[in-house]
PDB file of C-alpha atoms in Angstrom:
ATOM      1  CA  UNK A  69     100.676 322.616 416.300  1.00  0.00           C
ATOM      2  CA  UNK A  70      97.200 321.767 415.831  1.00  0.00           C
ATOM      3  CA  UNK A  71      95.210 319.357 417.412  1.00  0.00           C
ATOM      4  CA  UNK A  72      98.371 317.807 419.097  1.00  0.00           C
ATOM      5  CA  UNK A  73      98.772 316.422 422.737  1.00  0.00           C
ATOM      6  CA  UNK A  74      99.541 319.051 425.386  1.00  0.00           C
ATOM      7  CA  UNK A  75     100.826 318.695 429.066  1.00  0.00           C
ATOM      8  CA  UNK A  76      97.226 319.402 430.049  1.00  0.00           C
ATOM      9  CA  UNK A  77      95.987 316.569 427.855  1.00  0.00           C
ATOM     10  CA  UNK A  78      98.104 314.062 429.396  1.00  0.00           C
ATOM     11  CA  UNK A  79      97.190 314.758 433.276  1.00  0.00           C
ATOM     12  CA  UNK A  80      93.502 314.749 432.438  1.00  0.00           C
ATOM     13  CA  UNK A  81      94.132 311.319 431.022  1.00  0.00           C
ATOM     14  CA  UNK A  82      96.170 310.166 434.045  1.00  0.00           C
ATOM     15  CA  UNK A  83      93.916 311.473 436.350  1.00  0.00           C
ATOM     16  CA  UNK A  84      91.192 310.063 434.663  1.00  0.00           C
ATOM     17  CA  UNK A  85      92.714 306.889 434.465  1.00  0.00           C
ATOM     18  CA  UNK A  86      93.758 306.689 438.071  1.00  0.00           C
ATOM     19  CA  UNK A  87      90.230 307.546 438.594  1.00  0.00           C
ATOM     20  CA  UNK A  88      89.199 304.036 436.496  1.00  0.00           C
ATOM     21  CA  UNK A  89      91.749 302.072 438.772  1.00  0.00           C
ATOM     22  CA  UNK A  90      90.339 303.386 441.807  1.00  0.00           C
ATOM     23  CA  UNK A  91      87.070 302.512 440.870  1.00  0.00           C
ATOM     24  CA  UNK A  92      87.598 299.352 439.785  1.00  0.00           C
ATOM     25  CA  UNK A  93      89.562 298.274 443.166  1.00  0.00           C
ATOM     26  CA  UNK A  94      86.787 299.758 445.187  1.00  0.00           C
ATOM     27  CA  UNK A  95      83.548 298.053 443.055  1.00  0.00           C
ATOM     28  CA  UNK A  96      82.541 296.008 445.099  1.00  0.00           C
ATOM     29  CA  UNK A  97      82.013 298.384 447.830  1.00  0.00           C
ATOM     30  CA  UNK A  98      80.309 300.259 445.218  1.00  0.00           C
ATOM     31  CA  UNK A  99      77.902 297.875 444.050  1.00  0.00           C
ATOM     32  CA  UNK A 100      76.247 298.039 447.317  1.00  0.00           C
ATOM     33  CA  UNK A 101      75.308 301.547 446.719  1.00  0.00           C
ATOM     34  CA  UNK A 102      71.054 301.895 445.938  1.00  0.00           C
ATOM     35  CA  UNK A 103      72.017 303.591 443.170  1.00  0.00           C
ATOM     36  CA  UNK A 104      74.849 302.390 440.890  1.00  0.00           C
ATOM     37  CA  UNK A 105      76.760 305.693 440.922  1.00  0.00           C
ATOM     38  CA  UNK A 106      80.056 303.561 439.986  1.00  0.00           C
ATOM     39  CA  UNK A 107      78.709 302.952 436.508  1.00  0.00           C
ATOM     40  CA  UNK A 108      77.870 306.519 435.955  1.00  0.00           C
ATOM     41  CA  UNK A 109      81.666 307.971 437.226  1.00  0.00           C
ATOM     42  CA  UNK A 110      82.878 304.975 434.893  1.00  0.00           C
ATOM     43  CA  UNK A 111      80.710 305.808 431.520  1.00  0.00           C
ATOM     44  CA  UNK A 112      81.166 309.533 432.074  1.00  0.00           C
ATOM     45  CA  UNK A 113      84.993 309.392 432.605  1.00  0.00           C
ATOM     46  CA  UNK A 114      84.902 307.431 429.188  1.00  0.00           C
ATOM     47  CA  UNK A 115      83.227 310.015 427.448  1.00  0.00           C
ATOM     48  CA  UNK A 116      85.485 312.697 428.227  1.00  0.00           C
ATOM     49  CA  UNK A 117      88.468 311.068 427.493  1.00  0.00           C
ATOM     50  CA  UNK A 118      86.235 310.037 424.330  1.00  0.00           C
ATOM     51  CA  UNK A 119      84.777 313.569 423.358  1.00  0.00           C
ATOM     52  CA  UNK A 120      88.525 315.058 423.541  1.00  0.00           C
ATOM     53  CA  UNK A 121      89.754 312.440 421.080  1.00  0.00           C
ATOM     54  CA  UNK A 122      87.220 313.905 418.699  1.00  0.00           C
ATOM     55  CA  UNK A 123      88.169 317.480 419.330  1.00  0.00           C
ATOM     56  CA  UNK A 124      91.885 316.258 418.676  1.00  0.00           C
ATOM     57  CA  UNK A 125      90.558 313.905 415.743  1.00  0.00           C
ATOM     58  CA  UNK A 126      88.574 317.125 414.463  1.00  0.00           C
ATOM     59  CA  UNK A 127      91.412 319.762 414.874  1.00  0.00           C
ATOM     60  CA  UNK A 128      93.805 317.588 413.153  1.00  0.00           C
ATOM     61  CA  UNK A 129      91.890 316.826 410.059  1.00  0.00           C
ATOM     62  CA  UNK A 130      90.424 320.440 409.568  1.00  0.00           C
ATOM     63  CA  UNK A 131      93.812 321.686 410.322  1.00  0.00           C
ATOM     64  CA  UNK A 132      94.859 322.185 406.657  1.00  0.00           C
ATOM     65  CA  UNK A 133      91.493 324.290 405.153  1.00  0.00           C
ATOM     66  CA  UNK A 134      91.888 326.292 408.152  1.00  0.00           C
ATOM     67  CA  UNK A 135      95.498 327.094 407.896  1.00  0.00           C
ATOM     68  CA  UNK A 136      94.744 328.707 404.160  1.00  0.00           C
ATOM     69  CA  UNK A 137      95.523 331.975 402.861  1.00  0.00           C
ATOM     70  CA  UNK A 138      94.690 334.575 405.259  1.00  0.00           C
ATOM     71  CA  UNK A 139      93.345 332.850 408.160  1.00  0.00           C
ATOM     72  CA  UNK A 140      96.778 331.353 408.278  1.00  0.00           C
ATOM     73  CA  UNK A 141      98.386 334.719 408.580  1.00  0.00           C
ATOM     74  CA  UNK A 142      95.393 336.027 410.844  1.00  0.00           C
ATOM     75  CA  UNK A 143      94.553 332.990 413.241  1.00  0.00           C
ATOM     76  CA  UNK A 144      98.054 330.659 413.022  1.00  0.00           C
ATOM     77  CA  UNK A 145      97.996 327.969 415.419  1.00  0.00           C
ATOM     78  CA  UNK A 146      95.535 329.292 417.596  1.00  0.00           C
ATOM     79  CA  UNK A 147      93.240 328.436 414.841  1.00  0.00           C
ATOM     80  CA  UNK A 148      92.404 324.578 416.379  1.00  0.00           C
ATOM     81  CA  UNK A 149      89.793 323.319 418.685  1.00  0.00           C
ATOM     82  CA  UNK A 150      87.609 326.063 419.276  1.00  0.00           C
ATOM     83  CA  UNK A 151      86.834 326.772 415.397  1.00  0.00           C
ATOM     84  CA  UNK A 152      86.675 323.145 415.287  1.00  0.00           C
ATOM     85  CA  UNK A 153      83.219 323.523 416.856  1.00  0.00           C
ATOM     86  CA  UNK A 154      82.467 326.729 415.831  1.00  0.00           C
ATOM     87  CA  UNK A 155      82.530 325.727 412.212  1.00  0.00           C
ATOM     88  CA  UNK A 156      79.059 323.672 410.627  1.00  0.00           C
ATOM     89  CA  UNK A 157      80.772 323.701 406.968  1.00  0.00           C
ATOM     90  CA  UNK A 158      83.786 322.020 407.171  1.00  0.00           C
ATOM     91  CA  UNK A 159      85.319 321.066 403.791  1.00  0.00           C
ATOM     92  CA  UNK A 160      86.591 317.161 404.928  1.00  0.00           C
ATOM     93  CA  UNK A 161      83.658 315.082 405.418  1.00  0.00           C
ATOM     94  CA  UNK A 162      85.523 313.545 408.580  1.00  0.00           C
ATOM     95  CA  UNK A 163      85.525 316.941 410.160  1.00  0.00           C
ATOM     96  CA  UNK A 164      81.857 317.218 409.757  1.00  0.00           C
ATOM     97  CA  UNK A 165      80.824 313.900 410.697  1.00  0.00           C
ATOM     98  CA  UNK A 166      82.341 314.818 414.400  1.00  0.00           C
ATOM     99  CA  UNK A 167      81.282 317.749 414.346  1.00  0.00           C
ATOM    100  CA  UNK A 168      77.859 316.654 413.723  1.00  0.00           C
ATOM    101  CA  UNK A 169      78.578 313.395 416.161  1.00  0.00           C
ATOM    102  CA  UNK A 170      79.510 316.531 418.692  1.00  0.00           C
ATOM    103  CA  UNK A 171      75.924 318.724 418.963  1.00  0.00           C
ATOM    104  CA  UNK A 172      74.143 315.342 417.494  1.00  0.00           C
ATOM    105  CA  UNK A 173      75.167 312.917 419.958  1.00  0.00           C
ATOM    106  CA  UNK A 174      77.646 313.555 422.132  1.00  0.00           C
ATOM    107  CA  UNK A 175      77.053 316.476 423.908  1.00  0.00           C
ATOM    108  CA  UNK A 176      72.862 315.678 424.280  1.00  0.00           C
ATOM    109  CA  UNK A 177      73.808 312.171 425.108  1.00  0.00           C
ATOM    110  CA  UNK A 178      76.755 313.471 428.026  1.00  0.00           C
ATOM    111  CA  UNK A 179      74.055 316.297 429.454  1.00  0.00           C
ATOM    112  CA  UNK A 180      71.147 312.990 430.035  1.00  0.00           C
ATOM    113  CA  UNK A 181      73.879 311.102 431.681  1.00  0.00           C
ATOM    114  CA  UNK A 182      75.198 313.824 433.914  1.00  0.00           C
ATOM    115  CA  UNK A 183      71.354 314.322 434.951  1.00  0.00           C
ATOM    116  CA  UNK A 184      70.918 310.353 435.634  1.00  0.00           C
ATOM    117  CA  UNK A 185      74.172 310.803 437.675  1.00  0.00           C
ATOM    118  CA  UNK A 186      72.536 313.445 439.441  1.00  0.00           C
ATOM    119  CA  UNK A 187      69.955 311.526 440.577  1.00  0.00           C
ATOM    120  CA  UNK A 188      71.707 308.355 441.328  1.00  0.00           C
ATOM    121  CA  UNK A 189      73.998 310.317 443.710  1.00  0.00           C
ATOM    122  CA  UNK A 190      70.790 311.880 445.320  1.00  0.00           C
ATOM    123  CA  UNK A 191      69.681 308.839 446.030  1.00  0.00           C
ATOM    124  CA  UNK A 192      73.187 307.639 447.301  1.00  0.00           C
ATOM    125  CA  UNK A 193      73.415 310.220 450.154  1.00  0.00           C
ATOM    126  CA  UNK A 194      70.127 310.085 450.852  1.00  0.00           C
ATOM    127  CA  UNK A 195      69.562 306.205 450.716  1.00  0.00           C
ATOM    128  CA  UNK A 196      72.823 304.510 451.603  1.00  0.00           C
ATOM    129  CA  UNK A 197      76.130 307.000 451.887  1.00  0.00           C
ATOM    130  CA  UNK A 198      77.518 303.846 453.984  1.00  0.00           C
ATOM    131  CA  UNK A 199      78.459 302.205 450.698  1.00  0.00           C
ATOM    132  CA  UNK A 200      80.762 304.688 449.531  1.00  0.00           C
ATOM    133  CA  UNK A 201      84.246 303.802 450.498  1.00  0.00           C
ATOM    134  CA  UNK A 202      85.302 306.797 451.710  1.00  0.00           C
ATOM    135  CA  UNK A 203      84.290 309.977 452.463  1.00  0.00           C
ATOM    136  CA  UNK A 204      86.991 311.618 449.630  1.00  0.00           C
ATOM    137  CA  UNK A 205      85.183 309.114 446.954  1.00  0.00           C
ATOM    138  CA  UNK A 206      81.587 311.023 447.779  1.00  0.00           C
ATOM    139  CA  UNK A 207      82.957 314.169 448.009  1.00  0.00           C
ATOM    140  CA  UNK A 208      85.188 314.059 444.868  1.00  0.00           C
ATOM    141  CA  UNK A 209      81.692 312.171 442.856  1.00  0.00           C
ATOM    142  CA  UNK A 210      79.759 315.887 443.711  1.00  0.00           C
ATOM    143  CA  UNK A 211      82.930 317.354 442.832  1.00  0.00           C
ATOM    144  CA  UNK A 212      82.888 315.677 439.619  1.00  0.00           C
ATOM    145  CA  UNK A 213      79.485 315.917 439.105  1.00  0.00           C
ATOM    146  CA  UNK A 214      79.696 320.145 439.189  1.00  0.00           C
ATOM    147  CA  UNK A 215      82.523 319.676 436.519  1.00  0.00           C
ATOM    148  CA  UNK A 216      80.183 317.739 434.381  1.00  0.00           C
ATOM    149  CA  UNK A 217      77.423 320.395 434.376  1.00  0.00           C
ATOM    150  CA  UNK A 218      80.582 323.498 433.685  1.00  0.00           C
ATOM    151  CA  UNK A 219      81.584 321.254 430.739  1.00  0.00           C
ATOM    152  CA  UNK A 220      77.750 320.854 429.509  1.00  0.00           C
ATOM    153  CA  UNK A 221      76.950 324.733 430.214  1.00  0.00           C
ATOM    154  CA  UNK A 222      80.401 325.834 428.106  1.00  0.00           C
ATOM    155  CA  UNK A 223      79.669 323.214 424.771  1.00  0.00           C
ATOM    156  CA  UNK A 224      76.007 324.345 425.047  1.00  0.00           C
ATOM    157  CA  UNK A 225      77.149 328.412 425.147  1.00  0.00           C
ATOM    158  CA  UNK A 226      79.915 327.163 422.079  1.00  0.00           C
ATOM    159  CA  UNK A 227      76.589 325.055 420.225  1.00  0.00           C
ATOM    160  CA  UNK A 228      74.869 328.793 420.584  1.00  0.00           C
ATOM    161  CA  UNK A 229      77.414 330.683 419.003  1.00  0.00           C
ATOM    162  CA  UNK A 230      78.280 328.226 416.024  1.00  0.00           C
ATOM    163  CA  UNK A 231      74.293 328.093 415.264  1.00  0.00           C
ATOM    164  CA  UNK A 232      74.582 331.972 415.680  1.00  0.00           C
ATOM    165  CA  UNK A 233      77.600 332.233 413.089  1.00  0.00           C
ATOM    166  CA  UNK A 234      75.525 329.331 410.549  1.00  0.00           C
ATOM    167  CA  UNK A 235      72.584 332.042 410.665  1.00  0.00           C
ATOM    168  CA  UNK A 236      74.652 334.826 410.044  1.00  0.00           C
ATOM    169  CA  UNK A 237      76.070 332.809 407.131  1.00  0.00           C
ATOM    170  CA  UNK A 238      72.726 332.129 405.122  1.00  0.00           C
ATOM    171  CA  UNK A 239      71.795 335.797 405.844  1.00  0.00           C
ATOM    172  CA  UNK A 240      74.992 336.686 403.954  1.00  0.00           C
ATOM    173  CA  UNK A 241      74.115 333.972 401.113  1.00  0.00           C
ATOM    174  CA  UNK A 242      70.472 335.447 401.064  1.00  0.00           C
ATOM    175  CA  UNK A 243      71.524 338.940 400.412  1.00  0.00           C
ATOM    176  CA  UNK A 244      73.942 337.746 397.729  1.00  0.00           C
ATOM    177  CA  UNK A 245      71.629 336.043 395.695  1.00  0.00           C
ATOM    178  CA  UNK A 246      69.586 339.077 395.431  1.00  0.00           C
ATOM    179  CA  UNK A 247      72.513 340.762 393.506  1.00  0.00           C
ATOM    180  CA  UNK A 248      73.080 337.821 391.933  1.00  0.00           C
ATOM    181  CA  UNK A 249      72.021 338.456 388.332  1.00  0.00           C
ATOM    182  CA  UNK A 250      73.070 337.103 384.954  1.00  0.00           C
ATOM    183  CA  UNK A 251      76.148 339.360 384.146  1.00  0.00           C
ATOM    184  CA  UNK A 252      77.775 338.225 387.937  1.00  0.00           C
ATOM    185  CA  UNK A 253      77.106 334.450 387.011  1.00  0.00           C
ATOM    186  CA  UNK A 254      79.090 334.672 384.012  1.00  0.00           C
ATOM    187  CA  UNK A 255      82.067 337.071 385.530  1.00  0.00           C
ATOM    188  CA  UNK A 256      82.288 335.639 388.826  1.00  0.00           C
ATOM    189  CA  UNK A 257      80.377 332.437 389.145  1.00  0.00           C
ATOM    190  CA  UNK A 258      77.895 331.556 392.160  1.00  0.00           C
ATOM    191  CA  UNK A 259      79.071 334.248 395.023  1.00  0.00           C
ATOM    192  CA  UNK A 260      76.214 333.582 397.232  1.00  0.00           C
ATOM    193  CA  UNK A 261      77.737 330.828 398.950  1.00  0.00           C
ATOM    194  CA  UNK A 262      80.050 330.750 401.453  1.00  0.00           C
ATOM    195  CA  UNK A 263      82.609 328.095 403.022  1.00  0.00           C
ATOM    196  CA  UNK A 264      82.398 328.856 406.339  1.00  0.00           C
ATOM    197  CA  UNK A 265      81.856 331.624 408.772  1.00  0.00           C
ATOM    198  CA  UNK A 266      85.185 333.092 408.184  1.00  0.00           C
ATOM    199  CA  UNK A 267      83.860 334.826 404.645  1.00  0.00           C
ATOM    200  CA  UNK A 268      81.646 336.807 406.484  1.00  0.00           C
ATOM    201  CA  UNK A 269      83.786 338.626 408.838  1.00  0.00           C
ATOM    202  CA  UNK A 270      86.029 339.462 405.773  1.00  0.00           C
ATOM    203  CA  UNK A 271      82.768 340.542 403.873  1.00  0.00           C
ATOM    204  CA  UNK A 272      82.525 343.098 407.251  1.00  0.00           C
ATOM    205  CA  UNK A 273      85.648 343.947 407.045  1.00  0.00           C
ATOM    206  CA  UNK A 274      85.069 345.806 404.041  1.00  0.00           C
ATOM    207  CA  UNK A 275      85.742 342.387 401.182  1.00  0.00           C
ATOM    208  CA  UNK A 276      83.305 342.875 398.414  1.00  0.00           C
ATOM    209  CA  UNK A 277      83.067 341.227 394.666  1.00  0.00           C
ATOM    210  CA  UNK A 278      85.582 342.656 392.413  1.00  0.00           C
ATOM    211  CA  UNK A 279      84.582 344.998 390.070  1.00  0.00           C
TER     212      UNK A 279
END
């Protein structure tokens, strides 16, 4: 079902946890560090653990507009945490306020941090590599590190195409309302706006007004 806990979900919050453990048993080693590298591993392990509570959050309360009519019959269950994104009109205002806390806040806020890490860890090897406890803990923090940057170049790829789809939405709604007279308005109501992307593929796929 939608937006519910999966195996995966539940070993990237044990590892992630074991990862908080570690840290914490090995801080003070850490805080010897010129650069305090432990606070940026700590913060950024807290936002994703944080970022895919909103995408389950998100999933779950769009769940039941998006499992309507035919995109139930089309889409299913697939139908979760990828549209989540995708979609900038969301019916449920909690939907939209994470999807706007998402490309608002989230992901600009994850991509500074993962470039502050960057250069804390920089300065680590080049500065004082001694302070790391081990050599796994510096190799799995540039390990880490390269995970943060596929996670920011995928959301920013997924921000492209949902600002893509929104365009191709008020392109739709623009080209309405220039058919939009006085005899549709009274058959049909306003047609020239659209809930979400989804109208516009069927409007493709050959859906037009009825006559």
């Amino acid at each position: 079902m939608v937006g519910e806990l999966g195996y995966n979900d539940g070993i990237v919050l044990a590892s992630l946890l074991f990862s908080c453990v570690d840290l914490h048993l090995e801080w003070a080693s850490f805080s010897t560090c010129s650069q305090p590298i432990h606070w940026w591993l700590l913060v950024s392990y807290a936002c994703v653990i944080c970022f895919r509570a909103t995408h389950l959050l998100g999933s779950r309360a769009a769940a039941p507009a998006a499992t309507d009519e035919q995109h139930s019959a089309s889409h299913g269950s697939d139908a979760g945490i990828g549209e989540f994104l995708l979609d900038l009109r969301h019916k449920g205002s909690v939907p939209r306020a994470l999807v706007a806390f998402t490309w608002a806040v989230a992901l600009p806020f994850f991509t500074l941090w993962t470039l502050i890490g960057t250069k804390w860890l920089w300065g680590v090897l080049n500065e004082s590599p001694q302070c790391v406890p081990t050599s796994t803990h510096l190799w799995f923090s540039g390990f880490w590190l390269a995970l943060c940057y596929i996670w920011i170049a995928v959301h920013v790829a997924l921000c492209g195409v949902a600002w893509t789809l929104e365009r191709r939405i008020q392109r739709a709604e623009s080209d309405l309302r220039s058919i939009e007279d006085e005899d549709v308005l009274r058959r049909w109501g306003h047609v020239s706006h659209m809930s979400d992307y989804r109208a516009v593929n069927g409007m493709q796929g050959g859906g037009r007004l009825p006559l």
